[in-house]
Coordinates of N, CA and C in Angstrom, one line a residue:
M143 N 132.2 208.5 -23.9 CA 131.3 206.9 -24.1 C 131.0 207.4 -22.4
V144 N 131.1 207.7 -21.7 CA 130.3 207.6 -20.1 C 130.0 209.1 -20.0
S145 N 130.1 209.8 -20.4 CA 129.3 211.1 -20.0 C 128.2 210.8 -21.6
A146 N 127.5 210.1 -22.1 CA 126.7 209.9 -23.1 C 125.9 209.2 -22.1
A147 N 126.2 207.9 -21.2 CA 125.9 206.9 -20.6 C 124.3 208.0 -20.2
G148 N 123.5 207.1 -19.0 CA 121.7 207.5 -19.3 C 121.5 208.5 -20.0
T149 N 121.8 209.0 -20.8 CA 121.8 209.9 -22.1 C 120.7 209.8 -23.3
D150 N 119.7 211.1 -23.9 CA 118.9 209.1 -25.3 C 119.8 209.0 -26.7
A151 N 121.5 209.5 -26.6 CA 122.3 209.5 -27.2 C 123.3 207.6 -26.7
W152 N 123.1 207.1 -25.6 CA 123.3 205.7 -25.1 C 123.0 204.3 -25.6
G153 N 121.8 204.5 -26.2 CA 121.6 203.1 -26.9 C 122.1 203.3 -28.8
G154 N 122.3 203.8 -29.3 CA 122.7 203.7 -30.5 C 124.3 203.6 -30.3
L155 N 124.8 204.6 -29.3 CA 126.2 204.6 -29.0 C 127.4 203.5 -27.9
R156 N 125.9 202.9 -27.8 CA 126.5 201.5 -26.6 C 126.4 200.1 -27.2
G157 N 125.5 200.2 -29.0 CA 125.8 198.8 -29.6 C 126.3 199.4 -31.1
A158 N 127.1 201.0 -31.8 CA 128.1 200.8 -31.9 C 129.7 201.2 -31.5
V159 N 129.9 200.8 -30.6 CA 130.9 200.8 -29.0 C 131.6 199.3 -29.6
A160 N 130.0 198.7 -28.6 CA 130.3 197.0 -28.4 C 130.5 196.9 -30.0
G161 N 129.9 197.2 -31.5 CA 130.1 196.6 -32.2 C 131.3 196.6 -33.1
W162 N 131.8 197.8 -32.2 CA 133.4 198.0 -33.1 C 134.1 197.7 -32.6
L163 N 134.5 197.3 -30.5 CA 135.1 196.9 -29.8 C 135.6 194.5 -30.5
G164 N 133.6 194.8 -30.7 CA 134.0 193.1 -30.8 C 135.4 192.1 -32.2
R165 N 134.6 193.9 -32.9 CA 135.1 194.3 -34.2 C 134.6 192.8 -35.2
G166 N 133.0 191.9 -35.8 CA 133.1 190.4 -36.4 C 132.6 189.6 -35.0
D167 N 133.2 190.1 -34.1 CA 132.8 188.5 -32.9 C 131.5 188.3 -32.1
T168 N 130.6 187.9 -32.5 CA 130.3 188.2 -32.2 C 129.6 187.7 -29.6
H169 N 130.6 186.8 -29.4 CA 130.5 186.4 -28.4 C 131.5 188.3 -28.0
R170 N 132.1 188.4 -27.9 CA 133.2 189.7 -27.9 C 131.6 190.6 -27.8
E171 N 131.0 191.4 -28.9 CA 130.4 192.0 -27.7 C 129.2 192.2 -27.3
R172 N 128.5 190.6 -27.4 CA 127.8 190.6 -26.1 C 128.7 191.0 -25.1
S173 N 129.6 190.5 -24.5 CA 130.4 190.6 -23.1 C 131.4 192.7 -23.1
E174 N 131.4 192.7 -24.8 CA 131.5 194.6 -24.5 C 130.0 194.8 -24.2
L175 N 128.9 195.1 -24.9 CA 127.7 195.3 -24.3 C 127.7 195.2 -22.6
A176 N 127.7 193.9 -22.3 CA 127.5 194.2 -20.8 C 128.4 194.8 -19.6
R177 N 129.9 195.0 -20.1 CA 130.7 195.8 -20.0 C 130.5 197.7 -19.7
L178 N 129.4 197.8 -21.1 CA 129.0 199.0 -21.4 C 127.8 199.0 -20.0
D179 N 127.3 198.3 -20.5 CA 126.7 197.5 -19.2 C 126.4 198.5 -17.8
R180 N 127.1 197.1 -17.3 CA 128.1 198.3 -16.2 C 128.3 199.1 -15.8
T181 N 128.6 200.2 -17.2 CA 129.8 201.4 -17.3 C 128.5 202.3 -16.9
A182 N 127.3 201.9 -16.9 CA 125.9 202.1 -17.2 C 124.8 202.5 -16.0
A183 N 125.1 201.5 -15.3 CA 125.0 201.0 -14.2 C 125.7 201.6 -12.9
A184 N 127.1 202.1 -12.9 CA 128.1 201.6 -11.9 C 128.0 203.9 -12.2
L185 N 127.5 204.8 -12.9 CA 127.1 205.6 -13.4 C 125.7 205.9 -12.7
E186 N 125.2 204.8 -13.0 CA 123.3 205.8 -11.7 C 122.7 205.3 -11.3
T187 N 123.8 204.6 -9.2 CA 123.8 205.0 -8.7 C 124.9 204.7 -8.3
A188 N 126.3 205.9 -8.6 CA 126.9 206.4 -8.3 C 126.5 207.2 -6.5
G189 N 126.1 207.9 -7.4 CA 124.9 209.5 -5.9 C 126.1 210.2 -5.8
E190 N 126.7 210.1 -4.5 CA 126.8 211.1 -4.3 C 128.6 211.0 -4.5
Q191 N 129.0 210.0 -5.1 CA 130.5 210.0 -5.6 C 130.4 210.2 -7.1
A192 N 129.5 210.3 -8.2 CA 129.1 210.8 -9.4 C 130.1 211.0 -9.7
E193 N 130.8 212.3 -9.7 CA 132.4 212.8 -10.0 C 133.4 212.3 -10.0
G194 N 133.9 211.1 -8.9 CA 134.8 210.1 -8.9 C 134.6 208.7 -10.0
E195 N 133.8 209.1 -9.7 CA 132.5 206.7 -10.6 C 133.3 207.6 -12.2
R196 N 132.4 208.6 -12.6 CA 132.3 209.2 -13.7 C 134.2 209.0 -13.9
A197 N 135.0 209.6 -13.4 CA 136.1 209.8 -13.9 C 137.2 208.4 -14.2
R198 N 136.9 207.8 -13.5 CA 137.0 206.1 -12.8 C 136.9 205.8 -14.0
Q199 N 135.6 205.7 -14.6 CA 135.0 205.1 -15.5 C 135.5 205.9 -16.7
R200 N 136.0 206.9 -16.5 CA 136.8 207.9 -18.6 C 137.9 206.9 -18.5
A201 N 138.6 206.8 -17.5 CA 140.2 206.3 -17.5 C 139.7 204.8 -17.5
A202 N 139.4 204.1 -17.5 CA 138.6 202.8 -17.3 C 139.0 202.1 -19.0
W203 N 138.0 203.3 -19.5 CA 137.3 203.2 -21.7 C 138.6 203.7 -21.9
Q204 N 138.9 205.2 -20.9 CA 140.6 205.1 -22.1 C 141.3 203.8 -22.5
A205 N 141.3 203.2 -21.3 CA 142.6 202.5 -21.1 C 142.4 201.0 -22.1
H206 N 141.2 200.8 -21.9 CA 140.5 199.9 -22.9 C 140.7 199.9 -23.9
V207 N 140.0 201.2 -24.9 CA 140.2 201.4 -26.4 C 141.5 201.9 -26.3
E208 N 141.8 202.7 -26.1 CA 143.2 202.2 -26.5 C 145.0 200.6 -26.4
G209 N 143.5 200.3 -25.7 CA 144.6 198.7 -25.4 C 143.6 197.8 -26.7
A210 N 142.5 197.8 -27.2 CA 141.4 197.4 -28.7 C 142.4 198.3 -29.8
L211 N 143.1 199.5 -29.6 CA 142.9 200.9 -30.6 C 145.1 199.9 -31.2
A212 N 145.9 199.5 -29.6 CA 146.7 198.6 -30.0 C 147.3 197.3 -30.0
S213 N 146.3 196.8 -30.4 CA 145.9 195.5 -30.9 C 146.1 195.8 -32.3
L214 N 145.8 196.2 -33.0 CA 146.1 196.2 -34.2 C 147.1 196.4 -34.2
A215 N 147.5 196.4 -36.2 CA 149.0 197.2 -36.7 C 148.4 198.3 -37.9
G216 N 149.6 198.8 -38.0 CA 149.3 199.5 -39.7 C 147.6 200.1 -40.1
R217 N 147.8 199.9 -41.0 CA 146.0 200.4 -41.9 C 145.3 200.3 -40.5
E218 N 144.9 199.2 -40.7 CA 144.3 198.7 -39.6 C 144.7 199.5 -38.5
Q219 N 145.0 199.8 -37.6 CA 144.9 201.0 -36.8 C 143.6 201.8 -37.1
V220 N 144.8 202.6 -37.9 CA 144.5 203.5 -39.0 C 143.0 204.1 -38.8
A221 N 142.5 202.6 -39.8 CA 141.0 203.2 -39.7 C 140.0 202.4 -38.7
A222 N 140.6 202.2 -37.4 CA 139.9 201.9 -37.1 C 138.9 203.0 -35.4
A223 N 141.0 203.1 -35.3 CA 140.3 204.7 -34.9 C 139.7 205.7 -36.0
G224 N 139.5 205.8 -36.7 CA 138.7 207.0 -38.2 C 137.7 206.0 -37.6
E225 N 137.5 205.5 -38.0 CA 136.2 204.2 -37.3 C 135.0 205.0 -36.1
L226 N 136.1 204.0 -34.4 CA 135.2 205.2 -33.7 C 135.0 205.9 -33.6
R227 N 135.9 206.8 -34.4 CA 135.7 208.8 -34.2 C 134.6 209.7 -35.2
R228 N 134.3 208.5 -36.1 CA 133.1 208.5 -36.7 C 131.5 208.1 -36.4
I229 N 131.6 206.2 -35.0 CA 131.1 206.6 -35.0 C 130.5 207.2 -32.5
L230 N 131.8 208.0 -32.7 CA 131.0 208.6 -31.6 C 130.9 210.2 -31.8
A231 N 131.3 210.8 -33.3 CA 130.9 211.9 -33.8 C 128.9 211.6 -34.6
E232 N 128.4 210.5 -34.4 CA 127.6 210.1 -35.5 C 126.9 209.5 -34.2
H233 N 126.9 209.2 -32.3 CA 125.7 208.8 -31.6 C 126.4 209.2 -30.6
G234 N 127.4 210.3 -30.7 CA 127.4 211.2 -28.4 C 127.0 212.1 -29.4
H235 N 126.1 212.6 -28.0 CA 125.6 213.4 -27.7 C 125.8 214.9 -28.0
P236 N 124.6 215.8 -28.8 CA 125.5 217.1 -29.0 C 125.1 217.8 -28.2
G237 N 126.5 218.9 -28.0 CA 126.7 219.7 -27.0 C 127.7 219.6 -26.1
G238 N 128.5 218.5 -25.8 CA 129.3 217.7 -25.4 C 129.1 218.7 -23.2
V239 N 127.6 218.2 -23.2 CA 127.0 218.1 -22.5 C 126.1 217.1 -22.2
S240 N 126.3 217.7 -20.6 CA 125.0 215.9 -19.9 C 125.1 215.6 -18.9
A241 N 123.1 215.8 -18.6 CA 123.2 216.0 -17.2 C 121.8 214.5 -16.7
G242 N 122.1 213.8 -15.3 CA 122.1 212.7 -14.9 C 120.3 212.9 -14.2
P243 N 119.7 212.1 -13.8 CA 118.5 212.4 -13.4 C 118.1 214.0 -11.4
G244 N 117.7 215.2 -12.3 CA 118.1 216.1 -11.3 C 118.6 217.4 -11.6
G245 N 119.2 216.6 -11.9 CA 120.7 217.5 -12.9 C 120.1 218.4 -14.7
V246 N 121.5 219.5 -14.1 CA 121.2 221.0 -14.8 C 122.4 220.4 -15.2
A247 N 122.5 220.5 -17.3 CA 123.7 221.1 -17.7 C 123.5 221.7 -19.5
A248 N 124.4 223.0 -19.6 CA 124.4 223.6 -20.4 C 125.4 223.7 -20.9
G249 N 125.4 224.1 -21.7 CA 127.2 223.9 -22.7 C 126.7 226.2 -23.3
G250 N 126.5 227.0 -22.6 CA 126.7 228.0 -22.5 C 126.2 228.7 -20.8
D251 N 126.0 229.6 -20.9 CA 125.8 230.6 -19.8 C 124.2 230.6 -19.9
V252 N 124.2 230.2 -17.9 CA 122.7 229.9 -17.5 C 123.1 231.2 -16.8
T253 N 121.0 231.6 -16.3 CA 121.5 233.2 -15.8 C 120.2 231.7 -14.7
V254 N 120.1 232.0 -13.3 CA 118.8 232.5 -12.5 C 118.9 233.3 -11.7
R255 N 117.8 232.8 -11.4 CA 117.7 234.8 -10.9 C 115.6 234.0 -10.0
A256 N 115.9 234.0 -8.9 CA 115.4 235.1 -8.0 C 114.4 236.3 -7.4
E257 N 113.1 235.9 -7.5 CA 112.6 238.1 -7.4 C 111.6 237.8 -6.5
G258 N 111.0 238.7 -6.0 CA 110.0 238.6 -4.7 C 109.8 238.2 -4.1
G259 N 111.0 237.5 -3.4 CA 110.8 236.6 -2.4 C 110.5 235.1 -2.8
S260 N 111.3 235.5 -3.8 CA 110.2 233.4 -4.4 C 111.8 232.8 -4.6
V261 N 112.0 231.3 -5.1 CA 113.2 230.8 -5.2 C 112.9 230.9 -6.5
A262 N 115.0 230.5 -6.8 CA 115.4 230.7 -8.6 C 116.3 229.2 -8.0
A263 N 116.6 228.5 -8.8 CA 118.0 227.6 -8.8 C 118.7 226.7 -9.7
G264 N 119.3 225.6 -10.3 CA 119.1 224.7 -11.5 C 118.4 223.5 -10.7
S265 N 118.9 223.6 -9.6 CA 118.3 221.9 -9.0 C 118.5 221.8 -7.4
I266 N 116.6 221.9 -7.1 CA 117.1 221.8 -5.8 C 117.0 220.2 -5.2
Q267 N 118.8 219.3 -3.9 CA 118.3 218.4 -4.1 C 117.8 218.4 -2.5
G268 N 115.9 218.6 -2.5 CA 115.7 217.9 -1.4 C 114.9 219.6 -1.4
G269 N 113.8 219.8 -0.2 CA 112.7 220.8 0.4 C 113.2 222.0 -0.1
V270 N 112.6 223.1 0.2 CA 112.5 224.6 0.3 C 111.8 224.9 1.4
H271 N 112.0 226.1 2.3 CA 111.0 226.4 3.5 C 111.5 228.0 3.2
L272 N 110.3 228.6 2.9 CA 110.1 230.3 2.9 C 109.9 230.6 3.8
A273 N 110.9 231.8 4.4 CA 109.1 232.1 5.5 C 109.4 233.5 4.9
P274 N 109.1 234.7 5.8 CA 109.4 236.4 6.0 C 110.5 236.5 6.0
L275 N 110.7 237.4 4.9 CA 111.9 238.3 5.6 C 111.3 238.6 6.6
P276 N 112.2 239.4 7.6 CA 112.2 240.2 8.6 C 112.0 241.6 8.4
H277 N 111.3 242.7 8.8 CA 110.4 245.1 8.6 C 112.2 244.5 8.0
R278 N 112.5 245.0 8.0 CA 113.9 245.7 7.8 C 114.7 245.8 6.5
L279 N 114.3 243.9 6.3 CA 114.7 243.8 5.4 C 114.6 243.7 3.7
R280 N 112.8 244.1 3.8 CA 111.8 244.4 2.6 C 112.7 245.0 1.9
T281 N 112.5 244.6 0.6 CA 112.8 246.1 0.0 C 111.8 247.2 0.0
R282 N 111.8 248.6 -0.2 CA 110.5 249.2 -1.1 C 109.2 248.3 -1.6
A283 N 109.7 247.8 -2.3 CA 108.8 246.8 -3.7 C 107.7 245.7 -2.9
D284 N 108.7 245.0 -1.9 CA 107.7 243.9 -1.1 C 106.9 245.2 0.1
R285 N 107.5 246.2 0.2 CA 106.7 247.1 1.2 C 105.3 247.4 0.6
T286 N 105.8 247.6 -0.1 CA 104.1 248.5 -0.9 C 103.7 247.9 -1.4
G287 N 103.5 246.4 -2.4 CA 102.4 245.4 -3.5 C 102.7 244.1 -2.4

């Protein structure tokens, strides 16, 4: 759930998880929606502490979901776990990767290459200044082109 916050998958997942946790109680469902919104807001404003906040939120949600499942017995618990798996499969974001604003996410290999004195990056968080290379560091192609 935490990795979906801030992605296109969040809206559908947010409502489905709140409904699952609310178990038919509209007051409880609204409370869970508020909790999910607080999670998304905390992740959005985490800044440089984003990884730590993500880990904290994952642990909190894991404990919350485990507690919800533990409050059920037998077949009800098995059914609820299956329903949650279905919700996560249906509303979770494909590929298992995500990135917030200014980030880059990839589900496989990524190659970033700069040529001819240019800059290449997956993400740049600030300005870039290009200065000419000293003559001795220029390649033959740079000197002739």
